[in-house]
Amino acid sequence: LDSEDYSVFTVGQSRLAGSFAALGCADGDEPRFAMALLVPVVDPAMQSIADVEIRVDGHVVGYLRPPALTRAISVLDDHHAESIIVPVMIVSTPAGPDVLVHSGLL
């Protein structure tokens, strides 16, 4: 696996410390690869996808940001999918753990 291919950054990590702790992620860890589930978050008022969660082993570890968010919503809509499975890389940053999604999959 080439870490250079994981360039889609995510948001929300500062609020998700518990998820990273449950996955055993600690500051200074070497990058680790995992399979993640991209799950749409539907706005009940609009009945449309408002966000896309990134889940690793059942824990929400981030949310996609544009333009990856837009591409993921399009894929989910086009295929009437409930989720998408993608490889991710969990990395340690000065701000804490972060999740990068493989750029070629969205």
PDB file of C-alpha atoms in Angstrom:
ATOM      1  CA  LEU A   1       0.000   0.000   0.000  1.00  0.00           C
ATOM      2  CA  ASP A   2       1.289   3.430  -0.916  1.00  0.00           C
ATOM      3  CA  SER A   3       0.541   6.092   1.686  1.00  0.00           C
ATOM      4  CA  GLU A   4       0.851   8.779  -1.015  1.00  0.00           C
ATOM      5  CA  ASP A   5      -2.486   7.562  -2.447  1.00  0.00           C
ATOM      6  CA  TYR A   6      -4.370   8.505   0.723  1.00  0.00           C
ATOM      7  CA  SER A   7      -4.955  12.189   0.147  1.00  0.00           C
ATOM      8  CA  VAL A   8      -8.625  12.742   0.956  1.00  0.00           C
ATOM      9  CA  PHE A   9      -8.655  14.467   4.323  1.00  0.00           C
ATOM     10  CA  THR A  10     -11.574  14.256   6.713  1.00  0.00           C
ATOM     11  CA  VAL A  11     -13.054  16.439   9.425  1.00  0.00           C
ATOM     12  CA  GLY A  12     -14.368  15.917  12.923  1.00  0.00           C
ATOM     13  CA  GLN A  13     -11.476  14.206  14.665  1.00  0.00           C
ATOM     14  CA  SER A  14     -11.342  16.615  17.593  1.00  0.00           C
ATOM     15  CA  ARG A  15     -14.865  15.520  18.541  1.00  0.00           C
ATOM     16  CA  LEU A  16     -14.145  11.836  18.050  1.00  0.00           C
ATOM     17  CA  ALA A  17     -11.340  11.123  20.519  1.00  0.00           C
ATOM     18  CA  GLY A  18     -13.371   8.318  22.087  1.00  0.00           C
ATOM     19  CA  SER A  19     -13.610   6.492  18.774  1.00  0.00           C
ATOM     20  CA  PHE A  20      -9.861   6.634  18.229  1.00  0.00           C
ATOM     21  CA  ALA A  21      -9.231   5.531  21.811  1.00  0.00           C
ATOM     22  CA  ALA A  22     -11.566   2.554  21.313  1.00  0.00           C
ATOM     23  CA  LEU A  23      -9.540   1.610  18.218  1.00  0.00           C
ATOM     24  CA  GLY A  24      -6.312   1.771  20.233  1.00  0.00           C
ATOM     25  CA  CYS A  25      -4.900   4.812  18.420  1.00  0.00           C
ATOM     26  CA  ALA A  26      -2.320   6.833  20.336  1.00  0.00           C
ATOM     27  CA  ASP A  27      -0.219   9.898  19.614  1.00  0.00           C
ATOM     28  CA  GLY A  28       2.891   9.041  17.651  1.00  0.00           C
ATOM     29  CA  ASP A  29       1.583   5.737  16.269  1.00  0.00           C
ATOM     30  CA  GLU A  30       2.834   4.611  12.876  1.00  0.00           C
ATOM     31  CA  PRO A  31       0.245   4.983  10.082  1.00  0.00           C
ATOM     32  CA  ARG A  32      -2.125   2.058   9.981  1.00  0.00           C
ATOM     33  CA  PHE A  33      -4.391   0.856   7.200  1.00  0.00           C
ATOM     34  CA  ALA A  34      -7.978  -0.277   7.752  1.00  0.00           C
ATOM     35  CA  MET A  35     -11.201  -0.838   5.882  1.00  0.00           C
ATOM     36  CA  ALA A  36     -13.875   1.753   6.540  1.00  0.00           C
ATOM     37  CA  LEU A  37     -17.553   2.057   5.855  1.00  0.00           C
ATOM     38  CA  LEU A  38     -18.764   5.338   4.354  1.00  0.00           C
ATOM     39  CA  VAL A  39     -22.294   5.794   5.655  1.00  0.00           C
ATOM     40  CA  PRO A  40     -24.663   8.555   4.558  1.00  0.00           C
ATOM     41  CA  VAL A  41     -26.249  10.795   7.173  1.00  0.00           C
ATOM     42  CA  VAL A  42     -29.723  11.738   5.937  1.00  0.00           C
ATOM     43  CA  ASP A  43     -31.285  15.080   6.806  1.00  0.00           C
ATOM     44  CA  PRO A  44     -34.841  14.101   7.819  1.00  0.00           C
ATOM     45  CA  ALA A  45     -36.300  17.467   6.855  1.00  0.00           C
ATOM     46  CA  MET A  46     -34.819  17.436   3.353  1.00  0.00           C
ATOM     47  CA  GLN A  47     -34.848  13.631   2.896  1.00  0.00           C
ATOM     48  CA  SER A  48     -31.405  13.866   1.315  1.00  0.00           C
ATOM     49  CA  ILE A  49     -27.834  13.009   2.264  1.00  0.00           C
ATOM     50  CA  ALA A  50     -26.365  15.825   4.349  1.00  0.00           C
ATOM     51  CA  ASP A  51     -23.068  14.228   5.346  1.00  0.00           C
ATOM     52  CA  VAL A  52     -21.040  11.025   5.074  1.00  0.00           C
ATOM     53  CA  GLU A  53     -19.597   9.341   8.164  1.00  0.00           C
ATOM     54  CA  ILE A  54     -16.415   7.287   8.071  1.00  0.00           C
ATOM     55  CA  ARG A  55     -16.678   4.248  10.355  1.00  0.00           C
ATOM     56  CA  VAL A  56     -13.881   1.856  11.295  1.00  0.00           C
ATOM     57  CA  ASP A  57     -14.906  -1.229  13.271  1.00  0.00           C
ATOM     58  CA  GLY A  58     -18.232   0.448  14.069  1.00  0.00           C
ATOM     59  CA  HIS A  59     -16.670   3.674  15.384  1.00  0.00           C
ATOM     60  CA  VAL A  60     -17.232   7.035  13.665  1.00  0.00           C
ATOM     61  CA  VAL A  61     -13.739   8.386  13.003  1.00  0.00           C
ATOM     62  CA  GLY A  62     -14.490  11.286  10.680  1.00  0.00           C
ATOM     63  CA  TYR A  63     -16.638  12.876   8.021  1.00  0.00           C
ATOM     64  CA  LEU A  64     -15.809  13.515   4.391  1.00  0.00           C
ATOM     65  CA  ARG A  65     -15.242  17.084   3.298  1.00  0.00           C
ATOM     66  CA  PRO A  66     -15.817  18.507  -0.193  1.00  0.00           C
ATOM     67  CA  PRO A  67     -15.095  17.622  -2.930  1.00  0.00           C
ATOM     68  CA  ALA A  68     -14.890  14.003  -1.688  1.00  0.00           C
ATOM     69  CA  LEU A  69     -18.199  14.489   0.135  1.00  0.00           C
ATOM     70  CA  THR A  70     -19.927  15.456  -3.108  1.00  0.00           C
ATOM     71  CA  ARG A  71     -18.406  12.504  -4.989  1.00  0.00           C
ATOM     72  CA  ALA A  72     -19.395  10.028  -2.267  1.00  0.00           C
ATOM     73  CA  ILE A  73     -22.969  11.338  -2.186  1.00  0.00           C
ATOM     74  CA  SER A  74     -23.133  10.941  -5.959  1.00  0.00           C
ATOM     75  CA  VAL A  75     -21.860   7.332  -5.799  1.00  0.00           C
ATOM     76  CA  LEU A  76     -24.293   6.464  -3.003  1.00  0.00           C
ATOM     77  CA  ASP A  77     -27.205   8.025  -4.904  1.00  0.00           C
ATOM     78  CA  ASP A  78     -26.278   6.546  -8.292  1.00  0.00           C
ATOM     79  CA  HIS A  79     -26.082   3.021  -6.885  1.00  0.00           C
ATOM     80  CA  HIS A  80     -28.855   3.386  -4.293  1.00  0.00           C
ATOM     81  CA  ALA A  81     -26.268   2.155  -1.802  1.00  0.00           C
ATOM     82  CA  GLU A  82     -26.581   2.197   1.954  1.00  0.00           C
ATOM     83  CA  SER A  83     -22.804   2.415   2.358  1.00  0.00           C
ATOM     84  CA  ILE A  84     -19.453   2.137   0.566  1.00  0.00           C
ATOM     85  CA  ILE A  85     -16.452   0.137   1.813  1.00  0.00           C
ATOM     86  CA  VAL A  86     -13.090   1.865   1.251  1.00  0.00           C
ATOM     87  CA  PRO A  87      -9.527   1.512   2.507  1.00  0.00           C
ATOM     88  CA  VAL A  88      -8.337   4.257   4.846  1.00  0.00           C
ATOM     89  CA  MET A  89      -5.125   5.181   6.579  1.00  0.00           C
ATOM     90  CA  ILE A  90      -5.195   6.238  10.226  1.00  0.00           C
ATOM     91  CA  VAL A  91      -2.354   8.633  10.961  1.00  0.00           C
ATOM     92  CA  SER A  92      -1.054  10.534  13.959  1.00  0.00           C
ATOM     93  CA  THR A  93      -0.913  14.319  13.537  1.00  0.00           C
ATOM     94  CA  PRO A  94      -0.016  17.142  15.938  1.00  0.00           C
ATOM     95  CA  ALA A  95      -3.760  17.671  16.436  1.00  0.00           C
ATOM     96  CA  GLY A  96      -4.365  13.987  17.162  1.00  0.00           C
ATOM     97  CA  PRO A  97      -5.415  10.992  15.064  1.00  0.00           C
ATOM     98  CA  ASP A  98      -6.724  11.626  11.560  1.00  0.00           C
ATOM     99  CA  VAL A  99      -8.162   9.432   8.838  1.00  0.00           C
ATOM    100  CA  LEU A 100      -7.214   9.685   5.179  1.00  0.00           C
ATOM    101  CA  VAL A 101      -9.299   8.063   2.440  1.00  0.00           C
ATOM    102  CA  HIS A 102      -7.712   6.616  -0.695  1.00  0.00           C
ATOM    103  CA  SER A 103      -8.019   9.335  -3.347  1.00  0.00           C
ATOM    104  CA  GLY A 104      -8.792   6.986  -6.241  1.00  0.00           C
ATOM    105  CA  LEU A 105     -11.940   5.519  -4.736  1.00  0.00           C
ATOM    106  CA  LEU A 106     -14.254   8.491  -4.833  1.00  0.00           C
TER     107      LEU A 106
END
